[in-house]
């Protein structure tokens, strides 16, 4: 598997705080069957600023330390970029890192409870410049959950969608799990990633659990597309493939409308 969203670089955001923690995360990832992992520290979110120069340096340092420790995990550059007006210009000049530093696709995040003003304009600017926006965990955004047609429009225009593995396995509650399944069945989702921050709990190992659940829902071929084939295409700078829709669109539309109004429920853990 390839984990295309992970906060493993130590000391630069709210992910791993130390090299020892990063090493534990890397060992956990390798043990869970992850061969490649994209380092995606936050950038431009108002708290953390991690321009390309910082990420490249931290990545090289961690690469050398992982090799020294004998951990069989390849790591690649990336960033989780907040959707702000200066994003397109920063992506173009390399300040904001794209996947594998290729200038082809960029992981973009939204606040949990809002979609920023002008979001569509920023996404259009990226698309116009040949950068594919990959929307990080939209199933955890309150506005998109209540207005899924907005996400559908973004996908129709060329954006891609990444779900968090724990959303699929139910760790964030039944509602988010149902929405994740619903969007997967509609064929809107292109990637599943761990968004790991720690060696345990929000860990890279959650990718395997998420894959297992999606395999139950959609079969092994679809699950492999989301955690192996499409992440590999991201690293290679190739276009991502779409899932085939799996369910009746009319039934799904009604279910989606209903899900948007369900109260938040967390699963007892
Ligand atoms: Fe993240």
Coordinates of C-alpha atoms and ligand atoms in Angstrom, one line a residue:
X1 CA 0.0 0.0 0.0
X2 CA 0.9 3.6 -0.4
X3 CA -0.2 6.1 2.2
X4 CA -0.7 9.5 0.5
X5 CA -1.5 11.6 3.6
X6 CA 0.6 11.3 6.7
X7 CA 2.1 13.8 9.3
X8 CA 5.3 11.9 10.0
X9 CA 8.0 14.6 9.5
X10 CA 9.0 15.3 13.1
X11 CA 8.7 18.7 14.8
X12 CA 7.1 20.8 12.0
X13 CA 3.4 20.4 12.6
X14 CA 0.9 18.6 14.9
X15 CA 2.1 15.2 13.8
X16 CA 5.2 13.4 15.1
X17 CA 7.0 15.6 17.7
X18 CA 10.3 13.8 17.7
X19 CA 12.4 11.6 15.5
X20 CA 11.7 8.7 17.8
X21 CA 8.0 9.1 17.3
X22 CA 8.5 9.4 13.5
X23 CA 10.5 6.2 13.6
X24 CA 7.8 4.4 15.5
X25 CA 5.2 5.6 12.9
X26 CA 7.5 4.4 10.1
X27 CA 7.9 1.0 11.7
X28 CA 4.1 0.7 12.3
X29 CA 3.5 1.7 8.6
X30 CA 6.0 -0.9 7.3
X31 CA 4.5 -3.6 9.5
X32 CA 1.0 -2.8 8.3
X33 CA 2.1 -3.4 4.6
X34 CA 2.8 0.2 3.6
X35 CA 5.8 0.4 1.2
X36 CA 5.6 4.1 0.3
X37 CA 4.4 7.1 2.3
X38 CA 3.9 10.7 1.4
X39 CA 4.9 13.2 4.1
X40 CA 2.2 15.9 4.1
X41 CA 2.8 18.5 6.9
X42 CA 0.3 21.3 7.2
X43 CA 1.0 24.5 5.3
X44 CA -0.8 27.8 5.3
X45 CA -3.4 26.8 7.8
X46 CA -2.8 29.8 10.0
X47 CA -0.8 27.8 12.6
X48 CA 1.9 26.0 10.6
X49 CA 4.0 27.3 7.7
X50 CA 6.0 24.6 6.0
X51 CA 7.3 25.8 2.6
X52 CA 8.9 23.4 0.2
X53 CA 12.4 24.2 1.4
X54 CA 11.5 23.1 5.0
X55 CA 9.8 20.0 3.9
X56 CA 12.5 18.9 1.5
X57 CA 15.2 19.3 4.2
X58 CA 13.1 17.5 6.9
X59 CA 12.4 14.7 4.4
X60 CA 16.0 14.2 3.5
X61 CA 16.9 14.1 7.2
X62 CA 14.2 11.5 8.0
X63 CA 15.1 9.4 4.9
X64 CA 18.7 9.1 6.1
X65 CA 17.6 8.2 9.6
X66 CA 15.1 5.6 8.4
X67 CA 17.8 4.1 6.2
X68 CA 20.2 4.1 9.2
X69 CA 17.6 2.4 11.3
X70 CA 16.9 -0.2 8.6
X71 CA 13.2 0.7 8.3
X72 CA 11.9 -0.6 4.9
X73 CA 9.7 2.5 4.0
X74 CA 10.2 4.9 1.1
X75 CA 9.0 8.4 1.9
X76 CA 8.1 11.2 -0.5
X77 CA 7.6 14.9 -0.4
X78 CA 4.2 16.6 -0.2
X79 CA 2.1 18.9 2.0
X80 CA -1.4 19.5 3.2
X81 CA -2.3 22.9 1.9
X82 CA -4.9 25.1 3.3
X83 CA -7.3 26.6 0.7
X84 CA -6.2 30.2 0.8
X85 CA -6.1 32.8 -2.0
X86 CA -2.2 32.7 -2.2
X87 CA -2.2 29.0 -2.7
X88 CA -2.1 28.9 -6.5
X89 CA 0.8 31.3 -6.7
X90 CA 2.7 29.4 -4.0
X91 CA 2.1 26.1 -5.8
X92 CA 3.4 27.5 -9.0
X93 CA 6.6 28.9 -7.5
X94 CA 7.3 25.7 -5.5
X95 CA 6.7 27.3 -2.0
X96 CA 3.7 25.1 -1.5
X97 CA 4.6 21.5 -2.3
X98 CA 2.7 19.3 -4.6
X99 CA 2.6 15.5 -4.5
X100 CA 6.1 14.2 -5.0
X101 CA 7.1 17.7 -5.9
X102 CA 5.9 17.1 -9.5
X103 CA 3.6 20.1 -9.9
X104 CA 0.8 17.9 -10.9
X105 CA -1.5 17.3 -7.9
X106 CA -1.9 19.1 -4.6
X107 CA -3.5 17.9 -1.3
X108 CA -5.8 20.7 -0.1
X109 CA -7.6 20.9 3.2
X110 CA -10.7 22.8 4.4
X111 CA -11.6 23.9 7.9
X112 CA -13.9 21.4 9.7
X113 CA -17.0 23.5 9.8
X114 CA -16.7 25.8 6.8
X115 CA -15.8 26.1 3.2
X116 CA -13.7 29.3 2.8
X117 CA -15.0 32.2 0.7
X118 CA -13.8 31.9 -2.8
X119 CA -13.0 28.2 -2.6
X120 CA -14.3 27.5 -6.1
X121 CA -12.2 30.3 -7.5
X122 CA -9.0 28.9 -5.9
X123 CA -9.8 25.4 -7.1
X124 CA -10.4 26.7 -10.6
X125 CA -7.1 28.6 -10.6
X126 CA -5.3 25.4 -9.7
X127 CA -7.1 23.4 -12.3
X128 CA -6.5 26.1 -15.0
X129 CA -2.7 25.9 -14.2
X130 CA -2.8 22.1 -14.6
X131 CA -2.7 21.3 -10.9
X132 CA -5.2 18.7 -9.8
X133 CA -6.6 19.5 -6.3
X134 CA -7.0 16.5 -4.1
X135 CA -9.6 17.3 -1.5
X136 CA -8.5 16.0 1.9
X137 CA -11.2 14.2 4.0
X138 CA -14.3 16.2 2.8
X139 CA -16.4 13.6 4.7
X140 CA -15.3 15.5 7.9
X141 CA -16.4 18.9 6.6
X142 CA -19.8 20.0 7.9
X143 CA -20.7 22.1 4.9
X144 CA -19.9 19.5 2.3
X145 CA -21.7 16.8 4.2
X146 CA -24.8 18.9 4.2
X147 CA -24.3 20.1 0.6
X148 CA -22.8 17.1 -1.1
X149 CA -23.8 18.5 -4.5
X150 CA -21.0 21.1 -4.0
X151 CA -18.4 18.3 -3.7
X152 CA -20.0 16.6 -6.8
X153 CA -19.5 19.8 -8.7
X154 CA -15.8 20.0 -7.7
X155 CA -15.3 16.3 -8.8
X156 CA -17.1 17.0 -12.1
X157 CA -14.7 19.9 -12.7
X158 CA -11.6 17.7 -12.1
X159 CA -10.9 17.7 -8.4
X160 CA -10.1 14.4 -6.7
X161 CA -11.3 13.1 -3.3
X162 CA -9.3 11.5 -0.5
X163 CA -11.2 9.9 2.4
X164 CA -9.6 9.2 5.8
X165 CA -9.3 5.4 6.5
X166 CA -10.7 5.8 10.0
X167 CA -13.8 7.5 8.5
X168 CA -14.5 4.2 6.6
X169 CA -13.8 1.9 9.5
X170 CA -16.2 3.9 11.8
X171 CA -13.7 5.4 14.2
X172 CA -15.2 8.9 13.7
X173 CA -18.8 7.7 14.2
X174 CA -21.6 6.1 12.2
X175 CA -22.6 9.2 10.4
X176 CA -19.2 9.8 8.8
X177 CA -18.9 6.1 8.1
X178 CA -22.2 6.1 6.2
X179 CA -21.3 9.2 4.3
X180 CA -18.0 7.7 3.3
X181 CA -19.7 4.6 2.0
X182 CA -22.3 6.7 0.2
X183 CA -19.7 8.7 -1.6
X184 CA -17.6 5.6 -2.4
X185 CA -20.7 4.0 -3.9
X186 CA -21.3 7.1 -6.0
X187 CA -17.8 6.8 -7.4
X188 CA -16.7 10.2 -6.1
X189 CA -13.7 8.9 -4.1
X190 CA -10.2 8.4 -5.6
X191 CA -7.9 7.8 -2.6
X192 CA -7.9 6.6 1.0
X193 CA -5.1 7.6 3.4
X194 CA -4.3 7.4 7.0
X195 CA -3.8 11.1 7.8
X196 CA -1.8 9.6 10.7
X197 CA -0.3 11.8 13.4
X198 CA 0.9 9.2 15.9
X199 CA 2.4 5.7 16.1
X200 CA -0.9 4.5 17.8
X201 CA -4.5 5.7 17.5
X202 CA -4.3 8.0 14.5
X203 CA -1.6 5.7 13.1
X204 CA -0.5 4.6 9.6
X205 CA -1.9 1.2 10.5
X206 CA -5.4 2.5 10.2
X207 CA -5.0 2.3 6.4
X208 CA -5.1 -1.5 6.5
X209 CA -8.3 -1.4 8.6
X210 CA -9.9 1.1 6.2
X211 CA -8.9 -1.0 3.2
X212 CA -10.5 -4.1 4.7
X213 CA -13.8 -2.2 5.3
X214 CA -13.8 -0.9 1.7
X215 CA -13.1 -4.3 0.4
X216 CA -16.2 -5.6 2.2
X217 CA -18.3 -2.8 0.6
X218 CA -16.9 -2.6 -2.9
X219 CA -14.6 -5.6 -3.5
X220 CA -10.8 -6.0 -3.6
X221 CA -10.3 -4.4 -6.9
X222 CA -11.9 -1.1 -5.9
X223 CA -10.1 -1.0 -2.5
X224 CA -6.8 -1.7 -4.3
X225 CA -7.4 1.2 -6.6
X226 CA -7.8 3.6 -3.6
X227 CA -4.8 2.5 -1.5
X228 CA -2.3 1.1 -4.2
X229 CA -3.0 2.1 -7.8
X230 CA -4.2 5.7 -7.5
X231 CA -1.6 6.6 -4.9
X232 CA 1.1 5.2 -7.2
X233 CA -0.3 7.3 -10.0
X234 CA 0.0 10.3 -7.8
X235 CA 3.6 9.6 -7.2
X236 CA 4.2 9.1 -10.9
X237 CA 2.3 12.3 -11.9
X238 CA -0.4 10.3 -13.8
X239 CA -4.1 11.0 -13.9
X240 CA -6.1 9.2 -11.2
X241 CA -8.7 6.6 -12.2
X242 CA -12.3 6.8 -11.0
X243 CA -14.2 4.1 -9.2
X244 CA -17.3 2.7 -11.0
X245 CA -20.5 3.8 -9.3
X246 CA -21.9 0.9 -7.3
X247 CA -25.4 1.8 -6.3
X248 CA -28.7 3.2 -7.6
X249 CA -28.2 7.0 -7.9
X250 CA -31.8 7.8 -7.0
X251 CA -31.6 5.7 -3.8
X252 CA -28.3 7.2 -3.0
X253 CA -29.5 10.8 -3.5
X254 CA -32.3 10.2 -1.0
X255 CA -30.0 8.5 1.5
X256 CA -27.5 11.4 1.2
X257 CA -30.1 14.0 1.9
X258 CA -31.1 12.1 5.0
X259 CA -27.5 11.6 6.2
X260 CA -26.9 15.3 6.0
X261 CA -29.4 15.9 8.8
X262 CA -28.5 13.1 11.1
X263 CA -27.0 14.3 14.4
X264 CA -23.3 13.7 15.1
X265 CA -22.7 10.4 16.8
X266 CA -19.4 9.0 17.9
X267 CA -19.0 5.3 18.3
X268 CA -18.2 4.2 21.8
X269 CA -14.6 3.1 21.9
Ligands
LIG1 FE1 -3.8 15.8 7.6

